[in-house]
PDB file of C-alpha atoms in Angstrom:
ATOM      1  CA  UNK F 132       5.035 -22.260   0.730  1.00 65.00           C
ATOM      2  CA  UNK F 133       2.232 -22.796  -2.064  1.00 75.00           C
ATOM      3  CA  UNK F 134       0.211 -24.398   0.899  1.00 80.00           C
ATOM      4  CA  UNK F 135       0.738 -20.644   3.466  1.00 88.00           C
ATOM      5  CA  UNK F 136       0.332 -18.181   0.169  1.00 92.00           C
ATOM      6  CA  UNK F 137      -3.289 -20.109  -0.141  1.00 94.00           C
ATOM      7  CA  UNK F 138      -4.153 -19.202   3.080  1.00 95.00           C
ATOM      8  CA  UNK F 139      -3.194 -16.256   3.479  1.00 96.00           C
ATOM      9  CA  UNK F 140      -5.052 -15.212   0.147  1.00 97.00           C
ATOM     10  CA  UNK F 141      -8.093 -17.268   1.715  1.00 97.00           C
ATOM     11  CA  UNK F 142      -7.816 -14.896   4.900  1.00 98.00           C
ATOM     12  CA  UNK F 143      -7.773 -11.734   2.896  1.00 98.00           C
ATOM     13  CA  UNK F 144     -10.965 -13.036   1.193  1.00 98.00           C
ATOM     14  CA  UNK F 145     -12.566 -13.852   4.536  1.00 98.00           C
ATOM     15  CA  UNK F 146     -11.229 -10.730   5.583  1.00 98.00           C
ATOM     16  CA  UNK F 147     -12.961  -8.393   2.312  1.00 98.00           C
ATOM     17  CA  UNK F 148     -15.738 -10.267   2.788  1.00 98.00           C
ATOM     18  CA  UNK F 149     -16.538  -9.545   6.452  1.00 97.00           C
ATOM     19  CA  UNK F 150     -15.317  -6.004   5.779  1.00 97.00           C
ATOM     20  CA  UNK F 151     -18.211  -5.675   3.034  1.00 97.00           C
ATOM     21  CA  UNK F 152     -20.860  -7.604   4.798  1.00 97.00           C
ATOM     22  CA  UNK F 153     -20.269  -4.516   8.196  1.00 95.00           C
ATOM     23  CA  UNK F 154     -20.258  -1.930   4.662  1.00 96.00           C
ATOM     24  CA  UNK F 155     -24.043  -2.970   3.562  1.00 93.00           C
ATOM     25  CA  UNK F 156     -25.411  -3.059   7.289  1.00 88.00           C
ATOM     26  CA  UNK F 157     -24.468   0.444   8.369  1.00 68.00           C
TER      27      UNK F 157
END
């Protein structure tokens, strides 16, 4: 359980990131 909560959280990061990364081009 400890092992899917991490990545999940690590998705959601990857996620943010990628979201902010298409923010500061356009």
């Amino acid at each position: 359980m400890l092992f899917r909560n991490r990545f999940l959280l690590l998705l959601a990061l990857a996620a943010l990131l990628a979201f902010v990364s298409l923010s500061l081009q356009f």
